[in-house]
mmCIF file of N, CA, C and O in Angstrom:
data_model
loop_
_atom_site.group_PDB
_atom_site.id
_atom_site.type_symbol
_atom_site.label_atom_id
_atom_site.label_comp_id
_atom_site.label_asym_id
_atom_site.label_seq_id
_atom_site.Cartn_x
_atom_site.Cartn_y
_atom_site.Cartn_z
ATOM 1 N N UNK A 1 111.910 38.993 -75.871
ATOM 2 C CA UNK A 1 112.408 38.000 -76.790
ATOM 3 C C UNK A 1 113.941 37.992 -76.825
ATOM 4 O O UNK A 1 114.534 36.935 -77.003
ATOM 5 N N UNK A 2 114.539 39.176 -76.665
ATOM 6 C CA UNK A 2 115.993 39.241 -76.677
ATOM 7 C C UNK A 2 116.609 38.516 -75.485
ATOM 8 O O UNK A 2 117.690 37.946 -75.598
ATOM 9 N N UNK A 3 115.919 38.541 -74.348
ATOM 10 C CA UNK A 3 116.424 37.848 -73.161
ATOM 11 C C UNK A 3 116.433 36.335 -73.398
ATOM 12 O O UNK A 3 117.410 35.657 -73.072
ATOM 13 N N UNK A 4 115.363 35.817 -73.981
ATOM 14 C CA UNK A 4 115.289 34.395 -74.280
ATOM 15 C C UNK A 4 116.377 33.987 -75.275
ATOM 16 O O UNK A 4 117.032 32.952 -75.112
ATOM 17 N N UNK A 5 116.584 34.811 -76.279
ATOM 18 C CA UNK A 5 117.631 34.522 -77.271
ATOM 19 C C UNK A 5 119.013 34.595 -76.635
ATOM 20 O O UNK A 5 119.896 33.796 -76.976
ATOM 21 N N UNK A 6 119.218 35.526 -75.718
ATOM 22 C CA UNK A 6 120.513 35.633 -75.038
ATOM 23 C C UNK A 6 120.799 34.389 -74.196
ATOM 24 O O UNK A 6 121.935 33.903 -74.168
ATOM 25 N N UNK A 7 119.775 33.881 -73.533
ATOM 26 C CA UNK A 7 119.944 32.658 -72.744
ATOM 27 C C UNK A 7 120.249 31.474 -73.660
ATOM 28 O O UNK A 7 121.139 30.660 -73.371
ATOM 29 N N UNK A 8 119.547 31.376 -74.785
ATOM 30 C CA UNK A 8 119.790 30.300 -75.737
ATOM 31 C C UNK A 8 121.193 30.395 -76.341
ATOM 32 O O UNK A 8 121.884 29.381 -76.482
ATOM 33 N N UNK A 9 121.630 31.597 -76.666
ATOM 34 C CA UNK A 9 122.971 31.800 -77.207
ATOM 35 C C UNK A 9 124.021 31.397 -76.174
ATOM 36 O O UNK A 9 125.007 30.724 -76.495
ATOM 37 N N UNK A 10 123.828 31.789 -74.926
ATOM 38 C CA UNK A 10 124.751 31.409 -73.862
ATOM 39 C C UNK A 10 124.816 29.905 -73.676
ATOM 40 O O UNK A 10 125.893 29.336 -73.473
ATOM 41 N N UNK A 11 123.654 29.237 -73.751
ATOM 42 C CA UNK A 11 123.632 27.777 -73.625
ATOM 43 C C UNK A 11 124.370 27.119 -74.787
ATOM 44 O O UNK A 11 125.122 26.161 -74.589
ATOM 45 N N UNK A 12 124.160 27.630 -76.013
ATOM 46 C CA UNK A 12 124.857 27.064 -77.170
ATOM 47 C C UNK A 12 126.368 27.253 -77.054
ATOM 48 O O UNK A 12 127.143 26.339 -77.363
ATOM 49 N N UNK A 13 126.802 28.434 -76.618
ATOM 50 C CA UNK A 13 128.230 28.672 -76.437
ATOM 51 C C UNK A 13 128.810 27.771 -75.352
ATOM 52 O O UNK A 13 129.914 27.241 -75.501
ATOM 53 N N UNK A 14 128.047 27.574 -74.258
ATOM 54 C CA UNK A 14 128.507 26.722 -73.174
ATOM 55 C C UNK A 14 128.660 25.276 -73.648
ATOM 56 O O UNK A 14 129.694 24.630 -73.398
ATOM 57 N N UNK A 15 127.663 24.767 -74.343
ATOM 58 C CA UNK A 15 127.726 23.396 -74.835
ATOM 59 C C UNK A 15 128.833 23.245 -75.880
ATOM 60 O O UNK A 15 129.517 22.214 -75.911
ATOM 61 N N UNK A 16 129.027 24.258 -76.719
ATOM 62 C CA UNK A 16 130.071 24.196 -77.745
ATOM 63 C C UNK A 16 131.460 24.150 -77.120
ATOM 64 O O UNK A 16 132.309 23.350 -77.540
ATOM 65 N N UNK A 17 131.696 24.981 -76.125
ATOM 66 C CA UNK A 17 133.013 24.978 -75.469
ATOM 67 C C UNK A 17 133.245 23.653 -74.768
ATOM 68 O O UNK A 17 134.350 23.092 -74.814
ATOM 69 N N UNK A 18 132.223 23.105 -74.129
ATOM 70 C CA UNK A 18 132.359 21.802 -73.470
ATOM 71 C C UNK A 18 132.723 20.718 -74.479
ATOM 72 O O UNK A 18 133.600 19.892 -74.232
ATOM 73 N N UNK A 19 132.060 20.716 -75.636
ATOM 74 C CA UNK A 19 132.340 19.689 -76.637
ATOM 75 C C UNK A 19 133.696 19.896 -77.305
ATOM 76 O O UNK A 19 134.392 18.922 -77.623
ATOM 77 N N UNK A 20 134.089 21.132 -77.527
ATOM 78 C CA UNK A 20 135.376 21.402 -78.162
ATOM 79 C C UNK A 20 136.533 20.967 -77.257
ATOM 80 O O UNK A 20 137.575 20.520 -77.739
ATOM 81 N N UNK A 21 136.353 21.059 -75.949
ATOM 82 C CA UNK A 21 137.414 20.685 -75.019
ATOM 83 C C UNK A 21 137.476 19.184 -74.739
ATOM 84 O O UNK A 21 138.308 18.741 -73.956
ATOM 85 N N UNK A 22 136.632 18.387 -75.378
ATOM 86 C CA UNK A 22 136.658 16.944 -75.153
ATOM 87 C C UNK A 22 137.739 16.289 -76.011
ATOM 88 O O UNK A 22 138.384 16.928 -76.827
ATOM 89 N N UNK A 23 137.925 15.010 -75.827
ATOM 90 C CA UNK A 23 138.996 14.291 -76.516
ATOM 91 C C UNK A 23 138.552 13.666 -77.829
ATOM 92 O O UNK A 23 139.369 13.311 -78.654
ATOM 93 N N UNK A 24 137.274 13.501 -78.031
ATOM 94 C CA UNK A 24 136.776 12.844 -79.235
ATOM 95 C C UNK A 24 136.716 13.840 -80.396
ATOM 96 O O UNK A 24 136.234 14.961 -80.256
ATOM 97 N N UNK A 25 137.204 13.406 -81.546
ATOM 98 C CA UNK A 25 137.229 14.273 -82.711
ATOM 99 C C UNK A 25 135.827 14.600 -83.201
ATOM 100 O O UNK A 25 135.555 15.734 -83.622
ATOM 101 N N UNK A 26 134.908 13.653 -83.119
ATOM 102 C CA UNK A 26 133.540 13.902 -83.537
ATOM 103 C C UNK A 26 132.857 14.927 -82.629
ATOM 104 O O UNK A 26 132.119 15.794 -83.111
ATOM 105 N N UNK A 27 133.121 14.865 -81.340
ATOM 106 C CA UNK A 27 132.558 15.856 -80.419
ATOM 107 C C UNK A 27 133.119 17.250 -80.695
ATOM 108 O O UNK A 27 132.408 18.245 -80.559
ATOM 109 N N UNK A 28 134.363 17.321 -81.097
ATOM 110 C CA UNK A 28 134.958 18.616 -81.429
ATOM 111 C C UNK A 28 134.265 19.209 -82.649
ATOM 112 O O UNK A 28 133.966 20.409 -82.695
ATOM 113 N N UNK A 29 133.975 18.382 -83.641
ATOM 114 C CA UNK A 29 133.293 18.867 -84.847
ATOM 115 C C UNK A 29 131.869 19.303 -84.516
ATOM 116 O O UNK A 29 131.399 20.344 -84.994
ATOM 117 N N UNK A 30 131.171 18.552 -83.684
ATOM 118 C CA UNK A 30 129.820 18.943 -83.267
ATOM 119 C C UNK A 30 129.873 20.238 -82.465
ATOM 120 O O UNK A 30 129.013 21.109 -82.610
ATOM 121 N N UNK A 31 130.902 20.396 -81.640
ATOM 122 C CA UNK A 31 131.067 21.624 -80.865
ATOM 123 C C UNK A 31 131.284 22.840 -81.745
ATOM 124 O O UNK A 31 130.744 23.914 -81.480
ATOM 125 N N UNK A 32 132.067 22.694 -82.810
ATOM 126 C CA UNK A 32 132.257 23.833 -83.715
ATOM 127 C C UNK A 32 130.968 24.167 -84.463
ATOM 128 O O UNK A 32 130.693 25.330 -84.736
ATOM 129 N N UNK A 33 130.168 23.138 -84.756
ATOM 130 C CA UNK A 33 128.856 23.394 -85.363
ATOM 131 C C UNK A 33 127.937 24.156 -84.426
ATOM 132 O O UNK A 33 127.247 25.099 -84.837
ATOM 133 N N UNK A 34 127.911 23.755 -83.153
ATOM 134 C CA UNK A 34 127.105 24.480 -82.173
ATOM 135 C C UNK A 34 127.604 25.904 -81.973
ATOM 136 O O UNK A 34 126.806 26.831 -81.807
ATOM 137 N N UNK A 35 128.907 26.086 -82.002
ATOM 138 C CA UNK A 35 129.470 27.424 -81.871
ATOM 139 C C UNK A 35 129.059 28.310 -83.040
ATOM 140 O O UNK A 35 128.715 29.484 -82.854
ATOM 141 N N UNK A 36 129.049 27.750 -84.229
ATOM 142 C CA UNK A 36 128.625 28.551 -85.384
ATOM 143 C C UNK A 36 127.132 28.871 -85.310
ATOM 144 O O UNK A 36 126.715 29.983 -85.664
ATOM 145 N N UNK A 37 126.320 27.936 -84.835
ATOM 146 C CA UNK A 37 124.885 28.224 -84.680
ATOM 147 C C UNK A 37 124.645 29.310 -83.627
ATOM 148 O O UNK A 37 123.774 30.169 -83.794
ATOM 149 N N UNK A 38 125.414 29.260 -82.550
ATOM 150 C CA UNK A 38 125.308 30.317 -81.542
ATOM 151 C C UNK A 38 125.699 31.677 -82.106
ATOM 152 O O UNK A 38 125.075 32.691 -81.795
ATOM 153 N N UNK A 39 126.723 31.689 -82.949
ATOM 154 C CA UNK A 39 127.133 32.943 -83.582
ATOM 155 C C UNK A 39 126.066 33.448 -84.537
ATOM 156 O O UNK A 39 125.807 34.659 -84.606
ATOM 157 N N UNK A 40 125.415 32.553 -85.262
ATOM 158 C CA UNK A 40 124.330 32.964 -86.157
ATOM 159 C C UNK A 40 123.186 33.604 -85.369
ATOM 160 O O UNK A 40 122.647 34.648 -85.771
ATOM 161 N N UNK A 41 122.822 32.978 -84.264
ATOM 162 C CA UNK A 41 121.758 33.549 -83.437
ATOM 163 C C UNK A 41 122.178 34.879 -82.825
ATOM 164 O O UNK A 41 121.360 35.792 -82.682
ATOM 165 N N UNK A 42 123.446 34.999 -82.463
ATOM 166 C CA UNK A 42 123.945 36.258 -81.921
ATOM 167 C C UNK A 42 123.848 37.379 -82.956
ATOM 168 O O UNK A 42 123.405 38.485 -82.647
ATOM 169 N N UNK A 43 124.243 37.100 -84.183
ATOM 170 C CA UNK A 43 124.136 38.104 -85.244
ATOM 171 C C UNK A 43 122.686 38.475 -85.514
ATOM 172 O O UNK A 43 122.356 39.642 -85.738
ATOM 173 N N UNK A 44 121.812 37.467 -85.508
ATOM 174 C CA UNK A 44 120.394 37.731 -85.742
ATOM 175 C C UNK A 44 119.798 38.578 -84.625
ATOM 176 O O UNK A 44 119.019 39.498 -84.874
ATOM 177 N N UNK A 45 120.182 38.297 -83.387
ATOM 178 C CA UNK A 45 119.674 39.057 -82.247
ATOM 179 C C UNK A 45 120.202 40.483 -82.264
ATOM 180 O O UNK A 45 119.483 41.429 -81.950
ATOM 181 N N UNK A 46 121.472 40.635 -82.628
ATOM 182 C CA UNK A 46 122.037 41.984 -82.693
ATOM 183 C C UNK A 46 121.397 42.807 -83.803
ATOM 184 O O UNK A 46 121.321 44.032 -83.707
ATOM 185 N N UNK A 47 120.931 42.152 -84.863
ATOM 186 C CA UNK A 47 120.264 42.854 -85.956
ATOM 187 C C UNK A 47 118.866 43.317 -85.596
ATOM 188 O O UNK A 47 118.282 44.140 -86.289
ATOM 189 N N UNK A 48 118.318 42.797 -84.542
ATOM 190 C CA UNK A 48 116.972 43.188 -84.113
ATOM 191 C C UNK A 48 115.967 42.108 -84.443
ATOM 192 O O UNK A 48 116.027 41.482 -85.495
ATOM 193 N N UNK A 49 115.029 41.907 -83.538
ATOM 194 C CA UNK A 49 114.007 40.878 -83.710
ATOM 195 C C UNK A 49 112.616 41.492 -83.798
ATOM 196 O O UNK A 49 111.663 40.956 -83.268
ATOM 197 N N UNK A 50 112.495 42.618 -84.488
ATOM 198 C CA UNK A 50 111.197 43.287 -84.490
ATOM 199 C C UNK A 50 110.259 42.732 -85.532
ATOM 200 O O UNK A 50 109.153 43.161 -85.615
ATOM 201 N N UNK A 51 110.560 41.853 -86.398
ATOM 202 C CA UNK A 51 109.718 41.085 -87.294
ATOM 203 C C UNK A 51 108.510 41.755 -87.918
ATOM 204 O O UNK A 51 107.762 41.115 -88.618
ATOM 205 N N UNK A 52 108.248 43.023 -87.665
ATOM 206 C CA UNK A 52 107.070 43.680 -88.218
ATOM 207 C C UNK A 52 107.312 44.239 -89.611
ATOM 208 O O UNK A 52 106.389 44.391 -90.384
ATOM 209 N N UNK A 53 108.536 44.545 -89.922
ATOM 210 C CA UNK A 53 108.840 45.145 -91.215
ATOM 211 C C UNK A 53 109.607 44.151 -92.074
ATOM 212 O O UNK A 53 110.379 43.339 -91.589
ATOM 213 N N UNK A 54 109.365 44.243 -93.372
ATOM 214 C CA UNK A 54 110.075 43.370 -94.308
ATOM 215 C C UNK A 54 111.445 43.962 -94.638
ATOM 216 O O UNK A 54 111.619 45.174 -94.610
ATOM 217 N N UNK A 55 112.414 43.119 -94.972
ATOM 218 C CA UNK A 55 113.732 43.646 -95.324
ATOM 219 C C UNK A 55 113.817 44.090 -96.778
ATOM 220 O O UNK A 55 114.836 43.973 -97.419
ATOM 221 N N UNK A 56 112.691 44.578 -97.321
ATOM 222 C CA UNK A 56 112.630 45.021 -98.713
ATOM 223 C C UNK A 56 112.234 46.492 -98.716
ATOM 224 O O UNK A 56 111.285 46.897 -98.052
ATOM 225 N N UNK A 57 112.935 47.272 -99.489
ATOM 226 C CA UNK A 57 112.647 48.701 -99.589
ATOM 227 C C UNK A 57 111.893 48.963 -100.880
ATOM 228 O O UNK A 57 112.362 48.664 -101.971
ATOM 229 N N UNK A 58 110.677 49.502 -100.755
ATOM 230 C CA UNK A 58 109.855 49.871 -101.908
ATOM 231 C C UNK A 58 109.620 51.372 -101.868
ATOM 232 O O UNK A 58 109.894 52.035 -100.871
ATOM 233 N N UNK A 59 109.084 51.883 -102.918
ATOM 234 C CA UNK A 59 108.737 53.301 -102.951
ATOM 235 C C UNK A 59 107.611 53.577 -101.966
ATOM 236 O O UNK A 59 106.594 52.887 -101.945
ATOM 237 N N UNK A 60 107.817 54.571 -101.147
ATOM 238 C CA UNK A 60 106.795 54.977 -100.192
ATOM 239 C C UNK A 60 106.839 54.239 -98.866
ATOM 240 O O UNK A 60 106.083 54.563 -97.966
ATOM 241 N N UNK A 61 107.691 53.266 -98.720
ATOM 242 C CA UNK A 61 107.794 52.520 -97.462
ATOM 243 C C UNK A 61 108.846 53.190 -96.596
ATOM 244 O O UNK A 61 109.975 53.418 -97.012
ATOM 245 N N UNK A 62 108.455 53.532 -95.386
ATOM 246 C CA UNK A 62 109.397 54.192 -94.476
ATOM 247 C C UNK A 62 109.922 53.258 -93.396
ATOM 248 O O UNK A 62 110.964 53.507 -92.818
ATOM 249 N N UNK A 63 109.213 52.154 -93.114
ATOM 250 C CA UNK A 63 109.615 51.223 -92.069
ATOM 251 C C UNK A 63 110.070 49.916 -92.713
ATOM 252 O O UNK A 63 109.265 49.200 -93.311
ATOM 253 N N UNK A 64 111.353 49.618 -92.608
ATOM 254 C CA UNK A 64 111.880 48.380 -93.165
ATOM 255 C C UNK A 64 113.003 47.867 -92.271
ATOM 256 O O UNK A 64 113.619 48.614 -91.531
ATOM 257 N N UNK A 65 113.243 46.594 -92.370
ATOM 258 C CA UNK A 65 114.293 45.962 -91.568
ATOM 259 C C UNK A 65 115.626 46.019 -92.323
ATOM 260 O O UNK A 65 115.664 46.069 -93.542
ATOM 261 N N UNK A 66 116.692 46.011 -91.567
ATOM 262 C CA UNK A 66 118.026 46.032 -92.158
ATOM 263 C C UNK A 66 118.340 44.648 -92.740
ATOM 264 O O UNK A 66 118.338 43.653 -92.023
ATOM 265 N N UNK A 67 118.625 44.532 -94.038
ATOM 266 C CA UNK A 67 118.879 43.210 -94.637
ATOM 267 C C UNK A 67 120.313 42.711 -94.436
ATOM 268 O O UNK A 67 120.601 41.562 -94.754
ATOM 269 N N UNK A 68 121.200 43.531 -93.898
ATOM 270 C CA UNK A 68 122.601 43.127 -93.747
ATOM 271 C C UNK A 68 122.771 41.947 -92.786
ATOM 272 O O UNK A 68 123.508 41.003 -93.106
ATOM 273 N N UNK A 69 122.127 41.920 -91.603
ATOM 274 C CA UNK A 69 122.308 40.744 -90.726
ATOM 275 C C UNK A 69 121.844 39.438 -91.369
ATOM 276 O O UNK A 69 122.507 38.409 -91.228
ATOM 277 N N UNK A 70 120.734 39.486 -92.112
ATOM 278 C CA UNK A 70 120.268 38.265 -92.776
ATOM 279 C C UNK A 70 121.256 37.807 -93.840
ATOM 280 O O UNK A 70 121.514 36.609 -93.988
ATOM 281 N N UNK A 71 121.845 38.743 -94.568
ATOM 282 C CA UNK A 71 122.828 38.382 -95.591
ATOM 283 C C UNK A 71 124.092 37.812 -94.952
ATOM 284 O O UNK A 71 124.661 36.839 -95.453
ATOM 285 N N UNK A 72 124.533 38.412 -93.850
ATOM 286 C CA UNK A 72 125.716 37.893 -93.160
ATOM 287 C C UNK A 72 125.473 36.496 -92.600
ATOM 288 O O UNK A 72 126.348 35.626 -92.667
ATOM 289 N N UNK A 73 124.297 36.271 -92.044
ATOM 290 C CA UNK A 73 123.977 34.970 -91.469
ATOM 291 C C UNK A 73 123.877 33.913 -92.563
ATOM 292 O O UNK A 73 124.376 32.792 -92.404
ATOM 293 N N UNK A 74 123.274 34.256 -93.696
ATOM 294 C CA UNK A 74 123.180 33.301 -94.791
ATOM 295 C C UNK A 74 124.564 32.917 -95.300
ATOM 296 O O UNK A 74 124.853 31.739 -95.539
ATOM 297 N N UNK A 75 125.442 33.890 -95.419
ATOM 298 C CA UNK A 75 126.819 33.602 -95.836
ATOM 299 C C UNK A 75 127.533 32.745 -94.798
ATOM 300 O O UNK A 75 128.243 31.788 -95.141
ATOM 301 N N UNK A 76 127.345 33.049 -93.523
ATOM 302 C CA UNK A 76 127.993 32.282 -92.459
ATOM 303 C C UNK A 76 127.468 30.851 -92.401
ATOM 304 O O UNK A 76 128.226 29.926 -92.110
ATOM 305 N N UNK A 77 126.188 30.646 -92.689
ATOM 306 C CA UNK A 77 125.624 29.295 -92.698
ATOM 307 C C UNK A 77 126.259 28.462 -93.804
ATOM 308 O O UNK A 77 126.635 27.303 -93.597
ATOM 309 N N UNK A 78 126.410 29.054 -94.977
ATOM 310 C CA UNK A 78 127.017 28.324 -96.092
ATOM 311 C C UNK A 78 128.476 27.992 -95.792
ATOM 312 O O UNK A 78 128.931 26.865 -96.035
ATOM 313 N N UNK A 79 129.208 28.939 -95.241
ATOM 314 C CA UNK A 79 130.614 28.695 -94.920
ATOM 315 C C UNK A 79 130.749 27.635 -93.828
ATOM 316 O O UNK A 79 131.585 26.732 -93.917
ATOM 317 N N UNK A 80 129.920 27.712 -92.787
ATOM 318 C CA UNK A 80 130.020 26.723 -91.710
ATOM 319 C C UNK A 80 129.614 25.332 -92.192
ATOM 320 O O UNK A 80 130.172 24.328 -91.727
ATOM 321 N N UNK A 81 128.669 25.257 -93.120
ATOM 322 C CA UNK A 81 128.305 23.957 -93.687
ATOM 323 C C UNK A 81 129.484 23.355 -94.445
ATOM 324 O O UNK A 81 129.782 22.167 -94.302
ATOM 325 N N UNK A 82 130.165 24.172 -95.232
ATOM 326 C CA UNK A 82 131.330 23.684 -95.975
ATOM 327 C C UNK A 82 132.456 23.248 -95.058
ATOM 328 O O UNK A 82 133.087 22.206 -95.281
ATOM 329 N N UNK A 83 132.719 24.024 -94.026
ATOM 330 C CA UNK A 83 133.792 23.681 -93.087
ATOM 331 C C UNK A 83 133.437 22.420 -92.309
ATOM 332 O O UNK A 83 134.297 21.549 -92.090
ATOM 333 N N UNK A 84 132.181 22.276 -91.921
ATOM 334 C CA UNK A 84 131.756 21.078 -91.197
ATOM 335 C C UNK A 84 131.851 19.841 -92.083
ATOM 336 O O UNK A 84 132.303 18.784 -91.630
ATOM 337 N N UNK A 85 131.426 19.962 -93.340
ATOM 338 C CA UNK A 85 131.527 18.825 -94.260
ATOM 339 C C UNK A 85 132.986 18.426 -94.470
ATOM 340 O O UNK A 85 133.329 17.236 -94.456
ATOM 341 N N UNK A 86 133.859 19.411 -94.656
ATOM 342 C CA UNK A 86 135.283 19.109 -94.820
ATOM 343 C C UNK A 86 135.859 18.459 -93.567
ATOM 344 O O UNK A 86 136.630 17.497 -93.656
ATOM 345 N N UNK A 87 135.478 18.970 -92.405
ATOM 346 C CA UNK A 87 135.984 18.401 -91.150
ATOM 347 C C UNK A 87 135.504 16.973 -90.946
ATOM 348 O O UNK A 87 136.258 16.126 -90.461
ATOM 349 N N UNK A 88 134.255 16.687 -91.302
ATOM 350 C CA UNK A 88 133.750 15.324 -91.165
ATOM 351 C C UNK A 88 134.469 14.359 -92.099
ATOM 352 O O UNK A 88 134.791 13.231 -91.712
ATOM 353 N N UNK A 89 134.739 14.794 -93.321
ATOM 354 C CA UNK A 89 135.480 13.934 -94.251
ATOM 355 C C UNK A 89 136.901 13.704 -93.746
ATOM 356 O O UNK A 89 137.422 12.592 -93.797
ATOM 357 N N UNK A 90 137.521 14.765 -93.232
ATOM 358 C CA UNK A 90 138.871 14.633 -92.692
ATOM 359 C C UNK A 90 138.898 13.721 -91.467
ATOM 360 O O UNK A 90 139.810 12.895 -91.313
ATOM 361 N N UNK A 91 137.889 13.840 -90.611
ATOM 362 C CA UNK A 91 137.807 12.979 -89.430
ATOM 363 C C UNK A 91 137.561 11.525 -89.823
ATOM 364 O O UNK A 91 138.136 10.601 -89.230
ATOM 365 N N UNK A 92 136.743 11.299 -90.837
ATOM 366 C CA UNK A 92 136.488 9.939 -91.308
ATOM 367 C C UNK A 92 137.762 9.319 -91.869
ATOM 368 O O UNK A 92 138.084 8.165 -91.579
ATOM 369 N N UNK A 93 138.479 10.093 -92.649
ATOM 370 C CA UNK A 93 139.741 9.596 -93.219
ATOM 371 C C UNK A 93 140.766 9.318 -92.111
ATOM 372 O O UNK A 93 141.483 8.318 -92.170
ATOM 373 N N UNK A 94 140.817 10.174 -91.116
ATOM 374 C CA UNK A 94 141.722 9.964 -89.990
ATOM 375 C C UNK A 94 141.344 8.701 -89.220
ATOM 376 O O UNK A 94 142.216 7.919 -88.819
ATOM 377 N N UNK A 95 140.051 8.491 -89.023
ATOM 378 C CA UNK A 95 139.599 7.291 -88.315
ATOM 379 C C UNK A 95 139.942 6.026 -89.100
ATOM 380 O O UNK A 95 140.324 5.012 -88.517
ATOM 381 N N UNK A 96 139.802 6.079 -90.422
ATOM 382 C CA UNK A 96 140.133 4.909 -91.244
ATOM 383 C C UNK A 96 141.632 4.596 -91.212
ATOM 384 O O UNK A 96 142.034 3.450 -91.238
ATOM 385 N N UNK A 97 142.457 5.638 -91.141
ATOM 386 C CA UNK A 97 143.906 5.430 -91.145
ATOM 387 C C UNK A 97 144.431 5.012 -89.769
ATOM 388 O O UNK A 97 145.243 4.101 -89.662
ATOM 389 N N UNK A 98 143.972 5.702 -88.728
ATOM 390 C CA UNK A 98 144.522 5.483 -87.391
ATOM 391 C C UNK A 98 143.708 4.470 -86.591
ATOM 392 O O UNK A 98 144.244 3.727 -85.788
ATOM 393 N N UNK A 99 142.399 4.457 -86.785
ATOM 394 C CA UNK A 99 141.551 3.509 -86.076
ATOM 395 C C UNK A 99 140.961 4.036 -84.791
ATOM 396 O O UNK A 99 140.349 3.287 -84.049
ATOM 397 N N UNK A 100 141.120 5.327 -84.524
ATOM 398 C CA UNK A 100 140.553 5.928 -83.316
ATOM 399 C C UNK A 100 140.217 7.384 -83.603
ATOM 400 O O UNK A 100 140.735 7.985 -84.542
ATOM 401 N N UNK A 101 139.311 7.911 -82.779
ATOM 402 C CA UNK A 101 139.024 9.347 -82.874
ATOM 403 C C UNK A 101 139.418 10.072 -81.588
ATOM 404 O O UNK A 101 139.077 11.236 -81.404
ATOM 405 N N UNK A 102 140.150 9.395 -80.727
ATOM 406 C CA UNK A 102 140.629 9.992 -79.479
ATOM 407 C C UNK A 102 141.837 10.869 -79.780
ATOM 408 O O UNK A 102 142.837 10.410 -80.337
ATOM 409 N N UNK A 103 141.764 12.130 -79.413
ATOM 410 C CA UNK A 103 142.838 13.075 -79.719
ATOM 411 C C UNK A 103 144.116 12.749 -78.950
ATOM 412 O O UNK A 103 145.210 13.017 -79.434
ATOM 413 N N UNK A 104 143.995 12.166 -77.772
ATOM 414 C CA UNK A 104 145.190 11.799 -76.996
ATOM 415 C C UNK A 104 145.965 10.675 -77.676
ATOM 416 O O UNK A 104 147.190 10.651 -77.635
ATOM 417 N N UNK A 105 145.257 9.746 -78.298
ATOM 418 C CA UNK A 105 145.929 8.638 -78.979
ATOM 419 C C UNK A 105 146.471 9.034 -80.348
ATOM 420 O O UNK A 105 147.291 8.313 -80.926
ATOM 421 N N UNK A 106 146.017 10.168 -80.882
ATOM 422 C CA UNK A 106 146.492 10.626 -82.189
ATOM 423 C C UNK A 106 147.814 11.364 -82.118
ATOM 424 O O UNK A 106 148.431 11.618 -83.141
ATOM 425 N N UNK A 107 148.241 11.707 -80.918
ATOM 426 C CA UNK A 107 149.514 12.407 -80.781
ATOM 427 C C UNK A 107 150.654 11.504 -81.207
ATOM 428 O O UNK A 107 150.674 10.321 -80.884
ATOM 429 N N UNK A 108 151.598 12.080 -81.912
ATOM 430 C CA UNK A 108 152.763 11.312 -82.330
ATOM 431 C C UNK A 108 153.742 11.139 -81.176
ATOM 432 O O UNK A 108 153.838 11.964 -80.283
ATOM 433 N N UNK A 109 154.439 10.051 -81.194
ATOM 434 C CA UNK A 109 155.478 9.820 -80.194
ATOM 435 C C UNK A 109 156.837 9.961 -80.861
ATOM 436 O O UNK A 109 156.949 10.010 -82.084
ATOM 437 N N UNK A 110 157.862 10.020 -80.080
ATOM 438 C CA UNK A 110 159.203 10.177 -80.634
ATOM 439 C C UNK A 110 159.624 8.958 -81.435
ATOM 440 O O UNK A 110 160.404 9.056 -82.364
ATOM 441 N N UNK A 111 159.087 7.790 -81.098
ATOM 442 C CA UNK A 111 159.435 6.580 -81.828
ATOM 443 C C UNK A 111 158.791 6.552 -83.220
ATOM 444 O O UNK A 111 159.372 6.020 -84.154
ATOM 445 N N UNK A 112 157.608 7.145 -83.348
ATOM 446 C CA UNK A 112 156.875 7.106 -84.620
ATOM 447 C C UNK A 112 157.172 8.276 -85.532
ATOM 448 O O UNK A 112 156.734 8.297 -86.649
ATOM 449 N N UNK A 113 157.863 9.301 -85.071
ATOM 450 C CA UNK A 113 158.111 10.492 -85.899
ATOM 451 C C UNK A 113 159.181 10.286 -86.920
ATOM 452 O O UNK A 113 159.974 9.549 -87.067
#
């Protein structure tokens, strides 16, 4: 299962880097979202995928999963959602003001500065 997750994580990172390096602002935002999802899967895979034990410690239970990776991933999901929402609002406002989402056309020129 770890091999399959590693391949999926690599694919997500590859697609994220491709989208981040594009000229469209919307593709850059989607790329950062994919990058954060790849990071979430990486943290989950590093925490172990043995799924047999619950992440709850009770009296008399000797086999349990580490709850720290799940807590870190939940926090990272909330933070990435907030950053993505802010980026989308900022991109929408930029599109309304400038009229394009092409990063090359958004560069300032010496005449406009």
